[in-house]
mmCIF file of C-alpha atoms in Angstrom:
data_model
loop_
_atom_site.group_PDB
_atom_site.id
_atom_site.type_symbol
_atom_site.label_atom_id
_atom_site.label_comp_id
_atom_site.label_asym_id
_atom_site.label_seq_id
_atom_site.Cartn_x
_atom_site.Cartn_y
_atom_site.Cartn_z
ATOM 1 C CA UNK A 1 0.000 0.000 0.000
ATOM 2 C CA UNK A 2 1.255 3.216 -1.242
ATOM 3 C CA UNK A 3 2.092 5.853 2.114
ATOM 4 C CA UNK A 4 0.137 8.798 2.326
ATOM 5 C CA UNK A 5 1.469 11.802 1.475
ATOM 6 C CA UNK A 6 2.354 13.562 4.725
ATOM 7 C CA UNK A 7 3.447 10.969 7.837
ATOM 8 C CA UNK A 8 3.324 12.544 10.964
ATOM 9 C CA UNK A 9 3.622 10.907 14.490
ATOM 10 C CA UNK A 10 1.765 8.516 16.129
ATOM 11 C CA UNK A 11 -0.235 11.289 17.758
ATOM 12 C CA UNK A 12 -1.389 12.678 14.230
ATOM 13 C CA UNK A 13 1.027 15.605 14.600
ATOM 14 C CA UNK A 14 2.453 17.115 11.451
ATOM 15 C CA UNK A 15 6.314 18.606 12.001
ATOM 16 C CA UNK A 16 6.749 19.560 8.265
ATOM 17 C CA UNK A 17 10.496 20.529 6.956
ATOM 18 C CA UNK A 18 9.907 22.158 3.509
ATOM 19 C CA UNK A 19 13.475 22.538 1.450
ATOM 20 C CA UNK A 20 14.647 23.988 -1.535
ATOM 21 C CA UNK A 21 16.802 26.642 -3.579
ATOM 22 C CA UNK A 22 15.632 29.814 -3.406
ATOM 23 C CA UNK A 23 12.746 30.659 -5.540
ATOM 24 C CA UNK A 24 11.168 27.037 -5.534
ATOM 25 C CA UNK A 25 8.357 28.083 -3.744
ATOM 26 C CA UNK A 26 9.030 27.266 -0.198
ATOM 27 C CA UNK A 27 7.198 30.004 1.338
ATOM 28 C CA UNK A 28 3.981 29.719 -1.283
ATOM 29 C CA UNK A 29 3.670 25.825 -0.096
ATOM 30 C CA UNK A 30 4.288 25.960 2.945
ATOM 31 C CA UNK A 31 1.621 28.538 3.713
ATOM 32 C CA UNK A 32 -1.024 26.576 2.137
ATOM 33 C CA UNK A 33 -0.111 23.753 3.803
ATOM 34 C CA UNK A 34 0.147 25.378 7.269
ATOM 35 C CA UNK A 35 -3.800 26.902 7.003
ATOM 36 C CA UNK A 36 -4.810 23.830 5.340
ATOM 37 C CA UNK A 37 -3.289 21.744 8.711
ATOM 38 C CA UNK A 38 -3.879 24.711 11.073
ATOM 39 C CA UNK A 39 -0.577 25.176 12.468
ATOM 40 C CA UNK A 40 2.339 27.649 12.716
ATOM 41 C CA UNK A 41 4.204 28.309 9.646
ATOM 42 C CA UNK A 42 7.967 29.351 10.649
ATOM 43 C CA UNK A 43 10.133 30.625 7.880
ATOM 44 C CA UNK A 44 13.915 30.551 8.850
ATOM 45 C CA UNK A 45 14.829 33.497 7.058
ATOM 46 C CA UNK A 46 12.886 35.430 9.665
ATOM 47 C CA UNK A 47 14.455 33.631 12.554
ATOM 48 C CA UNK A 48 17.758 34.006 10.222
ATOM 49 C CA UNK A 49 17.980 37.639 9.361
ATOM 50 C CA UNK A 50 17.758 40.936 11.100
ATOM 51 C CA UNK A 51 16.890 44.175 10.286
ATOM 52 C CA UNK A 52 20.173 45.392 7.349
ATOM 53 C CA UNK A 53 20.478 42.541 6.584
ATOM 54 C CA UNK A 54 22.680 41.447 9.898
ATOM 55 C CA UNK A 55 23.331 37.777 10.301
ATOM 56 C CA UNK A 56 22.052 35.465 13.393
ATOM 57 C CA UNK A 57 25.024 33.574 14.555
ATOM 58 C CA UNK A 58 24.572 29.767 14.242
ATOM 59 C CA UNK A 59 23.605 29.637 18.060
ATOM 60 C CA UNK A 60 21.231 32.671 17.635
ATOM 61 C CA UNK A 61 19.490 30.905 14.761
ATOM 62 C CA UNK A 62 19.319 27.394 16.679
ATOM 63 C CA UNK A 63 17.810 29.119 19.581
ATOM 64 C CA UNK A 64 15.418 30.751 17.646
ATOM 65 C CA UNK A 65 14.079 28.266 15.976
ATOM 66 C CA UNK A 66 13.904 26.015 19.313
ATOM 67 C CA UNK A 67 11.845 28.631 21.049
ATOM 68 C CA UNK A 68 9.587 28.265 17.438
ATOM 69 C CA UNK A 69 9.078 24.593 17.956
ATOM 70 C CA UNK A 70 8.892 24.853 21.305
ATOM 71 C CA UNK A 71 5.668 27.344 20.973
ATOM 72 C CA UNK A 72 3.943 24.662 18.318
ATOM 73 C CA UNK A 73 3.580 21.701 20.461
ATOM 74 C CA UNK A 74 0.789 20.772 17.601
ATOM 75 C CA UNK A 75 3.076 20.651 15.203
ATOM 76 C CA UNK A 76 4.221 23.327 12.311
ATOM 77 C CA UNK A 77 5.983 23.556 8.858
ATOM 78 C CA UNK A 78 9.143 25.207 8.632
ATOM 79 C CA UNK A 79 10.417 26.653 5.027
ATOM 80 C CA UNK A 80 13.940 27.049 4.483
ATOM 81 C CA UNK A 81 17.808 25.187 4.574
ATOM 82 C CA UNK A 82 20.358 26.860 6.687
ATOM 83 C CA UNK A 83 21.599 23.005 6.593
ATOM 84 C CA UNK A 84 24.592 23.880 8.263
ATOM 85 C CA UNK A 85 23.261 25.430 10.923
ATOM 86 C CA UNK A 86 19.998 24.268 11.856
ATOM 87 C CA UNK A 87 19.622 21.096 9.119
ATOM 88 C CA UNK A 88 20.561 18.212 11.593
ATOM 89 C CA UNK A 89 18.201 19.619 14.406
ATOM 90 C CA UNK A 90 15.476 19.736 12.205
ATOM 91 C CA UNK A 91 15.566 16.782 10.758
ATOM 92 C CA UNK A 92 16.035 14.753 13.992
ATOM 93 C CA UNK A 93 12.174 16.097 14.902
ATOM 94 C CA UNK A 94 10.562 16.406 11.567
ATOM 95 C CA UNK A 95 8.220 13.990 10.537
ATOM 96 C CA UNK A 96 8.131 14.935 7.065
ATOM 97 C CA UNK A 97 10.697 16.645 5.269
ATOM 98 C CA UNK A 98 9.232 17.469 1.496
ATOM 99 C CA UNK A 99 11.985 19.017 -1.053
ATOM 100 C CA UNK A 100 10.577 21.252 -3.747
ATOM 101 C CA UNK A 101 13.073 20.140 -6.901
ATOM 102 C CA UNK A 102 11.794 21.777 -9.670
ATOM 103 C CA UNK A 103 14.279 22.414 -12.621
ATOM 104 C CA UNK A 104 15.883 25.786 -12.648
ATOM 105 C CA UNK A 105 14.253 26.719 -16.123
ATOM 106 C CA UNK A 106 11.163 26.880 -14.225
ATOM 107 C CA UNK A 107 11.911 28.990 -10.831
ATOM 108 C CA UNK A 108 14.877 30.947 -11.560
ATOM 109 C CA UNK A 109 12.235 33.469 -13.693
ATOM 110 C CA UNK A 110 10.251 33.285 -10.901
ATOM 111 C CA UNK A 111 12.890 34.517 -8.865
ATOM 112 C CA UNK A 112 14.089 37.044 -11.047
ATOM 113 C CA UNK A 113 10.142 38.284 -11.129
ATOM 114 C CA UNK A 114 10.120 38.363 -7.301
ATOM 115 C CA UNK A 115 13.287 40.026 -6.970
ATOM 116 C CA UNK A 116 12.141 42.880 -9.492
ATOM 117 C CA UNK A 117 8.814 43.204 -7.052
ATOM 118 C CA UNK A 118 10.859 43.534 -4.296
ATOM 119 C CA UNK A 119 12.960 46.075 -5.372
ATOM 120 C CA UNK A 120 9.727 47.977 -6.638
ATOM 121 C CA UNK A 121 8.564 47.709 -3.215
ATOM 122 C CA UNK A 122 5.560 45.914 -4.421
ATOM 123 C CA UNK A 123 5.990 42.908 -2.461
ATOM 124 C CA UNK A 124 7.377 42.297 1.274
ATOM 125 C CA UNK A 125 11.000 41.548 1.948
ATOM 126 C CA UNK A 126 11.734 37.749 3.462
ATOM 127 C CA UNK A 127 12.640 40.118 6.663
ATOM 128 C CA UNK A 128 11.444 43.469 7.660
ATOM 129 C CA UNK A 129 14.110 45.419 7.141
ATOM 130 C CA UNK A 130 16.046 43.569 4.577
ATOM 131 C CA UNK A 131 15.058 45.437 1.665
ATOM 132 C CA UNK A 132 16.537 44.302 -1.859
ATOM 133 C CA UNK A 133 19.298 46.963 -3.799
ATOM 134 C CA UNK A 134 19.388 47.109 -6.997
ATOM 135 C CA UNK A 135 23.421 47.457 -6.632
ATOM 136 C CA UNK A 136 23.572 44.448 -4.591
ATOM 137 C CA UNK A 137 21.445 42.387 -7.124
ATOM 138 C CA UNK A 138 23.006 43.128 -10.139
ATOM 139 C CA UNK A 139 26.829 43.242 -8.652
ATOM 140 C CA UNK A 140 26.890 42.268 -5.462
ATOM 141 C CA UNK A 141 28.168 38.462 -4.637
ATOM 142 C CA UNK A 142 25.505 38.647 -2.347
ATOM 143 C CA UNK A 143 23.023 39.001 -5.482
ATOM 144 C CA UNK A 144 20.022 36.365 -4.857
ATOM 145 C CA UNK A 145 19.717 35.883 -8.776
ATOM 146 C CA UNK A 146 23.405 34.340 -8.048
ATOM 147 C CA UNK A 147 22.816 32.794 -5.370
ATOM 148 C CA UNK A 148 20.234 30.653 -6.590
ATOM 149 C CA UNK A 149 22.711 29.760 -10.116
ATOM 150 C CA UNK A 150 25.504 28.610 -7.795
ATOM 151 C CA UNK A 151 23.537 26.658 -5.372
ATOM 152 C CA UNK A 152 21.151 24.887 -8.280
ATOM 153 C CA UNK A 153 23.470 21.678 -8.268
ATOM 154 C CA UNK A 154 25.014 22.065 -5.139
ATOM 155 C CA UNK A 155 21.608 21.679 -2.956
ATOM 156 C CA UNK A 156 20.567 19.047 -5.537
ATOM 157 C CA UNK A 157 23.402 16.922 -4.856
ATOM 158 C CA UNK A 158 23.125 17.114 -0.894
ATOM 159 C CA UNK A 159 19.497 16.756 -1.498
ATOM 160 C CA UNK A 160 19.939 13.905 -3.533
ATOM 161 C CA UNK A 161 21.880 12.242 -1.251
ATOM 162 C CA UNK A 162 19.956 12.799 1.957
ATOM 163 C CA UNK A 163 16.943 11.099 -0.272
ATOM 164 C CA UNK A 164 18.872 7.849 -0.406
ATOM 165 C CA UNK A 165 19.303 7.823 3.146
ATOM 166 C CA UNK A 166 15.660 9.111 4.370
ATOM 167 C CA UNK A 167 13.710 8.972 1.252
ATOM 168 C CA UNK A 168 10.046 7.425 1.405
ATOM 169 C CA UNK A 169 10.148 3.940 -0.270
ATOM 170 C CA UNK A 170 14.010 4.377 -1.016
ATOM 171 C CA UNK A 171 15.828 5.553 1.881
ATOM 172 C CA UNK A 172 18.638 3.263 3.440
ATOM 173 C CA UNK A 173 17.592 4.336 7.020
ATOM 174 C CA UNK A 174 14.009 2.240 7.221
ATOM 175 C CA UNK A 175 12.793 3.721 10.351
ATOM 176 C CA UNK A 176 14.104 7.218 9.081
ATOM 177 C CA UNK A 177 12.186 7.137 5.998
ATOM 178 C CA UNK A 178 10.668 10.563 5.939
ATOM 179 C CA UNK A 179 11.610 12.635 3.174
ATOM 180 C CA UNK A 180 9.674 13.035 -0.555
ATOM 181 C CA UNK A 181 11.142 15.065 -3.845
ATOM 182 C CA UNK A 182 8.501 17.001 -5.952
ATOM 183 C CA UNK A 183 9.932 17.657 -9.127
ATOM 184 C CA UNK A 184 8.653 18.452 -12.661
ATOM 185 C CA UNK A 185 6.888 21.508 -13.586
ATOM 186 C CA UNK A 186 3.992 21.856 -11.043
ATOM 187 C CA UNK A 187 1.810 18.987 -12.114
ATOM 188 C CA UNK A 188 3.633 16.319 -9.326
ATOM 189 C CA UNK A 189 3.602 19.184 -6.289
ATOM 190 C CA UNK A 190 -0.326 19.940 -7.281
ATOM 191 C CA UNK A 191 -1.009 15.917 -7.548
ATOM 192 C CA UNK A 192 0.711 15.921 -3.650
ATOM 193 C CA UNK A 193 -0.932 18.717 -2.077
ATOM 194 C CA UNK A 194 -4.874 17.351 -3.450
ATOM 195 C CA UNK A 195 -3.842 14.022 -1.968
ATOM 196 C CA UNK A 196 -2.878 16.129 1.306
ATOM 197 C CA UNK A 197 -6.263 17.784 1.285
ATOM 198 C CA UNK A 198 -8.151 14.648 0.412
ATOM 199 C CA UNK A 199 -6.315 13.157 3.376
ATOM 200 C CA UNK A 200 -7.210 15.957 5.326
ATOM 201 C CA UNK A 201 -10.685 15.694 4.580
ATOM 202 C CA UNK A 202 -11.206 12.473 5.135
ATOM 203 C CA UNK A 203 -10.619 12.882 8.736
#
């Protein structure tokens, strides 16, 4: 019998780890799926970044985001990686870690369209405070349009490799089994999220 498409616990708790580059709609899933389960959704870059654009350290950011759990004993869906810093911790209390794999043809204009809004001010920053430049997109290192190039094959390679270890149906780790890709163009993540209604629904 195929598993259905979100795991939780025992309890019929949902702790939902949504991953991705940037631009792969993180944030737009893991809204909906928050409402639709009626719990928190906690984006990282909030617990991440301050106001400038000043960086958490690694111990501010796991703190953070343990006071965040801690205040959704119902269970939540966090969107972002920080892998590095916060990766292991999540994943050691996640039931269900979904990774939104889309190819780059699809999101990076997507991106590029969301970065433009942003810098028109006509959509919110992913931190108050943290307002795009047009300098820093175009030329900076720091430019999100680069970011999301360089990290394309690097994320899908770590990715890749955490699915053989804790993928449903593939993963070495049996009792770890946790994690799904959604790839393709849309149609697989909108097949997913129906079956998580449905399954909603139906209880």
């Amino acid at each position: 019998m195929a598993p259905p498409p979100l795991l939780g616990d025992a309890e019929g708790k949902y702790r939902i780890h949504i991953v991705g580059n940037s631009g792969t709609g993180k944030s737009t899933i893991g809204e909906r799926l928050a409402n639709l389960l009626g719990v928190p959704f906690i984006p990282l870059d909030t617990l991440f970044w301050k106001p400038g654009w000043e960086q958490s350290t690694t111990e501010e950011l796991q703190a953070n985001v343990a006071a965040a759990l801690a205040n959704a004993p119902n269970g939540w869906v966090v969107d972002g990686n920080f892998s590095n810093r916060v990766g292991p911790m999540l994943e050691a209390v996640s039931t269900d870690v979904i990774w939104l794999d889309p190819p780059l043809a699809l999101y990076l204009p997507r991106l590029i369209w969301r970065t433009v809004l942003r810098l028109l001010r006509l959509a919110p920053p992913c931190q108050s405070g943290c307002n795009e430049r047009l300098t820093e997109v175009l030329f900076s290192k720091d430019s999100i349009i680069w970011w999301c190039l360089s990290r394309h094959w690097i994320l899908r390679r770590r990715e890749g490799e955490r699915m053989q270890k804790i993928g449903v149906n593939v993963g070495t780790d049996v009792d770890g089994r946790r994690m799904r890709r959604l790839g393709g163009w849309g149609g697989e993540l909108r097949r997913w999220f129906a079956d998580v209604e449905k399954m909603v629904r139906s209880k």
